[in-house]
mmCIF file of C-alpha atoms in Angstrom:
data_model
loop_
_atom_site.group_PDB
_atom_site.id
_atom_site.type_symbol
_atom_site.label_atom_id
_atom_site.label_comp_id
_atom_site.label_asym_id
_atom_site.label_seq_id
_atom_site.Cartn_x
_atom_site.Cartn_y
_atom_site.Cartn_z
ATOM 1 C CA UNK A 1 20.882 15.805 -23.191
ATOM 2 C CA UNK A 2 22.636 17.516 -20.275
ATOM 3 C CA UNK A 3 22.153 20.974 -21.807
ATOM 4 C CA UNK A 4 18.389 20.703 -21.197
ATOM 5 C CA UNK A 5 18.732 20.304 -17.425
ATOM 6 C CA UNK A 6 17.304 23.297 -15.553
ATOM 7 C CA UNK A 7 15.876 24.143 -12.139
ATOM 8 C CA UNK A 8 12.605 22.367 -12.959
ATOM 9 C CA UNK A 9 14.531 19.189 -13.677
ATOM 10 C CA UNK A 10 15.436 19.202 -9.991
ATOM 11 C CA UNK A 11 11.977 19.912 -8.572
ATOM 12 C CA UNK A 12 10.367 17.580 -11.107
ATOM 13 C CA UNK A 13 12.328 14.421 -10.359
ATOM 14 C CA UNK A 14 13.193 14.581 -6.646
ATOM 15 C CA UNK A 15 10.713 12.585 -4.542
ATOM 16 C CA UNK A 16 11.390 14.865 -1.586
ATOM 17 C CA UNK A 17 10.202 17.938 -3.455
ATOM 18 C CA UNK A 18 6.629 16.856 -4.166
ATOM 19 C CA UNK A 19 5.384 16.737 -0.579
ATOM 20 C CA UNK A 20 7.200 19.975 0.251
ATOM 21 C CA UNK A 21 5.511 21.801 -2.645
ATOM 22 C CA UNK A 22 2.108 20.538 -1.532
ATOM 23 C CA UNK A 23 2.714 21.731 2.043
ATOM 24 C CA UNK A 24 3.966 25.071 0.684
ATOM 25 C CA UNK A 25 0.880 25.512 -1.518
ATOM 26 C CA UNK A 26 -1.631 24.772 1.238
ATOM 27 C CA UNK A 27 0.322 26.113 4.201
ATOM 28 C CA UNK A 28 0.631 22.747 5.934
ATOM 29 C CA UNK A 29 3.029 22.486 8.854
ATOM 30 C CA UNK A 30 4.260 19.563 10.942
ATOM 31 C CA UNK A 31 5.915 16.341 9.686
ATOM 32 C CA UNK A 32 6.307 16.343 5.898
ATOM 33 C CA UNK A 33 8.153 13.684 3.926
ATOM 34 C CA UNK A 34 7.987 11.398 0.907
ATOM 35 C CA UNK A 35 8.046 7.624 1.158
ATOM 36 C CA UNK A 36 9.393 5.256 -1.485
ATOM 37 C CA UNK A 37 8.949 1.601 -0.599
ATOM 38 C CA UNK A 38 7.876 0.660 -4.138
ATOM 39 C CA UNK A 39 4.424 -0.998 -4.241
ATOM 40 C CA UNK A 40 3.788 -0.406 -0.533
ATOM 41 C CA UNK A 41 4.599 3.329 -0.500
ATOM 42 C CA UNK A 42 1.052 4.549 0.165
ATOM 43 C CA UNK A 43 0.369 2.000 2.898
ATOM 44 C CA UNK A 44 3.726 2.725 4.514
ATOM 45 C CA UNK A 45 2.922 6.452 4.485
ATOM 46 C CA UNK A 46 -0.457 5.621 6.026
ATOM 47 C CA UNK A 47 1.253 3.624 8.773
ATOM 48 C CA UNK A 48 3.619 6.509 9.568
ATOM 49 C CA UNK A 49 0.743 9.009 9.545
ATOM 50 C CA UNK A 50 -1.181 7.021 12.155
ATOM 51 C CA UNK A 51 1.904 7.101 14.366
ATOM 52 C CA UNK A 52 2.150 10.891 13.999
ATOM 53 C CA UNK A 53 -1.502 11.267 14.977
ATOM 54 C CA UNK A 54 -1.187 8.972 17.986
ATOM 55 C CA UNK A 55 1.928 10.876 19.119
ATOM 56 C CA UNK A 56 0.171 14.235 18.597
ATOM 57 C CA UNK A 57 2.871 15.310 16.132
ATOM 58 C CA UNK A 58 -0.052 16.355 13.931
ATOM 59 C CA UNK A 59 -3.814 16.793 14.278
ATOM 60 C CA UNK A 60 -4.614 16.130 10.620
ATOM 61 C CA UNK A 61 -2.628 14.025 8.153
ATOM 62 C CA UNK A 62 -2.765 14.222 4.368
ATOM 63 C CA UNK A 63 -1.631 10.876 2.963
ATOM 64 C CA UNK A 64 -1.169 10.620 -0.787
ATOM 65 C CA UNK A 65 0.263 8.249 -3.342
ATOM 66 C CA UNK A 66 0.990 8.620 -7.043
ATOM 67 C CA UNK A 67 2.205 6.401 -9.860
ATOM 68 C CA UNK A 68 3.329 8.002 -13.108
ATOM 69 C CA UNK A 69 5.171 6.535 -16.082
ATOM 70 C CA UNK A 70 7.436 9.431 -16.981
ATOM 71 C CA UNK A 71 10.337 7.507 -18.531
ATOM 72 C CA UNK A 72 10.642 4.116 -20.262
ATOM 73 C CA UNK A 73 13.394 2.904 -17.913
ATOM 74 C CA UNK A 74 11.196 1.052 -15.377
ATOM 75 C CA UNK A 75 9.012 -0.497 -18.061
ATOM 76 C CA UNK A 76 11.963 -1.775 -20.073
ATOM 77 C CA UNK A 77 13.754 -3.087 -16.969
ATOM 78 C CA UNK A 78 10.732 -4.992 -15.657
ATOM 79 C CA UNK A 79 10.013 -6.352 -19.130
ATOM 80 C CA UNK A 80 13.505 -7.806 -19.272
ATOM 81 C CA UNK A 81 12.890 -9.230 -15.802
ATOM 82 C CA UNK A 82 9.760 -10.869 -17.304
ATOM 83 C CA UNK A 83 7.615 -9.266 -14.592
ATOM 84 C CA UNK A 84 5.211 -7.403 -16.913
ATOM 85 C CA UNK A 85 2.292 -9.164 -18.585
ATOM 86 C CA UNK A 86 2.038 -9.351 -22.362
ATOM 87 C CA UNK A 87 -1.421 -7.796 -22.698
ATOM 88 C CA UNK A 88 -1.113 -4.977 -20.131
ATOM 89 C CA UNK A 89 -3.738 -6.430 -17.763
ATOM 90 C CA UNK A 90 -3.307 -7.703 -14.201
ATOM 91 C CA UNK A 91 -4.936 -11.131 -14.165
ATOM 92 C CA UNK A 92 -4.995 -11.573 -10.408
ATOM 93 C CA UNK A 93 -5.531 -15.129 -9.106
ATOM 94 C CA UNK A 94 -6.019 -16.373 -12.663
ATOM 95 C CA UNK A 95 -4.393 -19.377 -14.341
ATOM 96 C CA UNK A 96 -3.367 -17.050 -17.182
ATOM 97 C CA UNK A 97 -1.506 -14.651 -14.864
ATOM 98 C CA UNK A 98 1.786 -13.765 -16.534
ATOM 99 C CA UNK A 99 2.917 -10.581 -14.790
ATOM 100 C CA UNK A 100 1.578 -7.244 -13.669
ATOM 101 C CA UNK A 101 0.105 -4.476 -15.805
ATOM 102 C CA UNK A 102 1.389 -0.979 -15.093
ATOM 103 C CA UNK A 103 -1.040 1.856 -14.441
ATOM 104 C CA UNK A 104 -1.046 5.547 -13.635
ATOM 105 C CA UNK A 105 -3.028 7.302 -10.947
ATOM 106 C CA UNK A 106 -3.041 9.164 -7.664
ATOM 107 C CA UNK A 107 -5.066 9.147 -4.487
ATOM 108 C CA UNK A 108 -5.244 11.112 -1.239
ATOM 109 C CA UNK A 109 -6.969 10.456 2.071
ATOM 110 C CA UNK A 110 -7.320 12.702 5.123
ATOM 111 C CA UNK A 111 -6.710 11.213 8.569
ATOM 112 C CA UNK A 112 -7.684 12.510 12.000
ATOM 113 C CA UNK A 113 -7.982 10.991 15.421
ATOM 114 C CA UNK A 114 -11.487 9.526 15.705
ATOM 115 C CA UNK A 115 -12.405 11.665 18.708
ATOM 116 C CA UNK A 116 -11.404 14.824 16.789
ATOM 117 C CA UNK A 117 -13.340 13.776 13.679
ATOM 118 C CA UNK A 118 -16.467 13.100 15.742
ATOM 119 C CA UNK A 119 -16.087 16.425 17.565
ATOM 120 C CA UNK A 120 -15.775 18.277 14.241
ATOM 121 C CA UNK A 121 -18.726 16.426 12.664
ATOM 122 C CA UNK A 122 -16.515 15.163 9.834
ATOM 123 C CA UNK A 123 -17.795 12.736 7.232
ATOM 124 C CA UNK A 124 -16.098 9.578 8.550
ATOM 125 C CA UNK A 125 -15.637 6.961 5.828
ATOM 126 C CA UNK A 126 -13.725 4.413 7.872
ATOM 127 C CA UNK A 127 -11.789 3.743 11.059
ATOM 128 C CA UNK A 128 -8.257 2.356 11.136
ATOM 129 C CA UNK A 129 -7.951 -0.052 14.043
ATOM 130 C CA UNK A 130 -4.280 -0.878 13.517
ATOM 131 C CA UNK A 131 -1.517 -0.857 10.929
ATOM 132 C CA UNK A 132 1.633 -2.892 10.575
ATOM 133 C CA UNK A 133 4.630 -3.093 8.270
ATOM 134 C CA UNK A 134 7.582 -5.420 7.896
ATOM 135 C CA UNK A 135 10.152 -6.643 5.404
ATOM 136 C CA UNK A 136 10.238 -10.118 3.896
ATOM 137 C CA UNK A 137 13.805 -10.684 5.051
ATOM 138 C CA UNK A 138 15.548 -13.663 3.472
ATOM 139 C CA UNK A 139 13.580 -15.301 0.666
ATOM 140 C CA UNK A 140 14.263 -17.298 -2.482
ATOM 141 C CA UNK A 141 15.165 -14.187 -4.459
ATOM 142 C CA UNK A 142 14.635 -10.487 -5.067
ATOM 143 C CA UNK A 143 11.195 -10.982 -6.615
ATOM 144 C CA UNK A 144 10.091 -13.889 -4.393
ATOM 145 C CA UNK A 145 7.791 -13.001 -1.473
ATOM 146 C CA UNK A 146 8.206 -14.651 1.919
ATOM 147 C CA UNK A 147 4.903 -16.228 2.953
ATOM 148 C CA UNK A 148 5.938 -16.783 6.557
ATOM 149 C CA UNK A 149 6.898 -13.136 6.946
ATOM 150 C CA UNK A 150 3.540 -12.076 5.480
ATOM 151 C CA UNK A 151 1.654 -14.353 7.854
ATOM 152 C CA UNK A 152 3.612 -13.005 10.832
ATOM 153 C CA UNK A 153 2.713 -9.358 10.141
ATOM 154 C CA UNK A 154 -0.947 -10.341 9.652
ATOM 155 C CA UNK A 155 -1.041 -12.013 13.053
ATOM 156 C CA UNK A 156 0.852 -9.178 14.779
ATOM 157 C CA UNK A 157 -1.442 -6.497 13.347
ATOM 158 C CA UNK A 158 -4.585 -8.464 14.199
ATOM 159 C CA UNK A 159 -3.377 -8.746 17.787
ATOM 160 C CA UNK A 160 -2.655 -5.014 17.897
ATOM 161 C CA UNK A 161 -6.122 -4.187 16.557
ATOM 162 C CA UNK A 162 -7.959 -6.252 19.148
ATOM 163 C CA UNK A 163 -9.843 -8.041 16.378
ATOM 164 C CA UNK A 164 -10.354 -11.756 15.936
ATOM 165 C CA UNK A 165 -9.669 -13.593 12.699
ATOM 166 C CA UNK A 166 -13.394 -14.199 12.320
ATOM 167 C CA UNK A 167 -14.048 -10.414 12.432
ATOM 168 C CA UNK A 168 -12.409 -9.978 9.034
ATOM 169 C CA UNK A 169 -14.767 -10.281 6.050
ATOM 170 C CA UNK A 170 -12.689 -9.013 3.106
ATOM 171 C CA UNK A 171 -9.024 -8.610 2.187
ATOM 172 C CA UNK A 172 -7.866 -6.177 -0.487
ATOM 173 C CA UNK A 173 -4.745 -8.014 -1.583
ATOM 174 C CA UNK A 174 -1.540 -6.994 -3.292
ATOM 175 C CA UNK A 175 -2.661 -9.357 -6.078
ATOM 176 C CA UNK A 176 -0.232 -8.315 -8.794
ATOM 177 C CA UNK A 177 -1.192 -11.093 -11.180
ATOM 178 C CA UNK A 178 2.052 -13.040 -11.053
ATOM 179 C CA UNK A 179 2.254 -16.810 -10.980
ATOM 180 C CA UNK A 180 4.790 -16.664 -8.128
ATOM 181 C CA UNK A 181 3.542 -13.898 -5.834
ATOM 182 C CA UNK A 182 -0.222 -14.485 -5.882
ATOM 183 C CA UNK A 183 -0.221 -18.064 -4.523
ATOM 184 C CA UNK A 184 2.250 -17.133 -1.769
ATOM 185 C CA UNK A 185 0.057 -14.214 -0.727
ATOM 186 C CA UNK A 186 -3.141 -16.288 -0.747
ATOM 187 C CA UNK A 187 -1.556 -18.980 1.394
ATOM 188 C CA UNK A 188 -0.279 -16.358 3.852
ATOM 189 C CA UNK A 189 -3.803 -14.911 4.095
ATOM 190 C CA UNK A 190 -5.262 -18.379 4.608
ATOM 191 C CA UNK A 191 -2.799 -19.112 7.406
ATOM 192 C CA UNK A 192 -3.071 -15.651 8.955
ATOM 193 C CA UNK A 193 -6.841 -15.107 8.859
ATOM 194 C CA UNK A 194 -8.495 -18.487 8.589
ATOM 195 C CA UNK A 195 -8.879 -20.724 11.589
ATOM 196 C CA UNK A 196 -10.835 -23.562 10.034
ATOM 197 C CA UNK A 197 -12.094 -24.720 13.417
ATOM 198 C CA UNK A 198 -13.722 -21.392 14.266
ATOM 199 C CA UNK A 199 -14.483 -19.544 11.003
ATOM 200 C CA UNK A 200 -18.136 -19.903 10.117
ATOM 201 C CA UNK A 201 -18.276 -17.382 7.261
ATOM 202 C CA UNK A 202 -16.244 -17.010 4.080
ATOM 203 C CA UNK A 203 -13.303 -14.634 3.774
ATOM 204 C CA UNK A 204 -13.467 -12.770 0.463
ATOM 205 C CA UNK A 205 -10.318 -11.563 -1.277
ATOM 206 C CA UNK A 206 -9.819 -9.311 -4.269
ATOM 207 C CA UNK A 207 -7.492 -6.866 -5.984
ATOM 208 C CA UNK A 208 -8.511 -3.626 -7.653
ATOM 209 C CA UNK A 209 -5.428 -3.985 -9.858
ATOM 210 C CA UNK A 210 -7.548 -6.211 -12.097
ATOM 211 C CA UNK A 211 -9.587 -3.098 -12.927
ATOM 212 C CA UNK A 212 -7.089 -0.232 -12.952
ATOM 213 C CA UNK A 213 -3.662 -1.855 -13.253
ATOM 214 C CA UNK A 214 -0.737 -1.762 -10.837
ATOM 215 C CA UNK A 215 -0.536 1.747 -9.373
#
């Protein structure tokens, strides 16, 4: 109904507006932008925030992600694509996996350079050693992941972090609960993190999507 469009229709549906309103409300300055890379939006924003901190474009970064089901369009489209499970649950790494279950939620983390956080006596919950992003490139189709591309970014990011494969204990996976994507991801992790000749301890993998759905 075009007659119901008003100024709030603009600020309510434009991705670019959300981050600007947050910065306006809190008085944040410096780089401010929204990122839409589908499932990887939050991690991509995190990657870009670490670059801003390293380049001293900002001293503190607020990185947030949100998933809201405001219209039926995405749900209907992915159902017709047969990408959504029948029972609404992500059954990650399970024989019964038949698609992903959509979920709603939001999360925010605050980033600072480690030296600044230590100087300010901040409550440090974790340290990011390195980040990395890439695109699958050519694969078997729009919804088909590229295992080789995934393995390559794992190896590149490990090298950048200065960590060894054996230093990694746990992987929080994409783990959507699809019969196509999950095995490709697991094999990429196995190839990227597991050197059977040197690894003496198990590498655990999991996906919180099994608990809260695909946000």
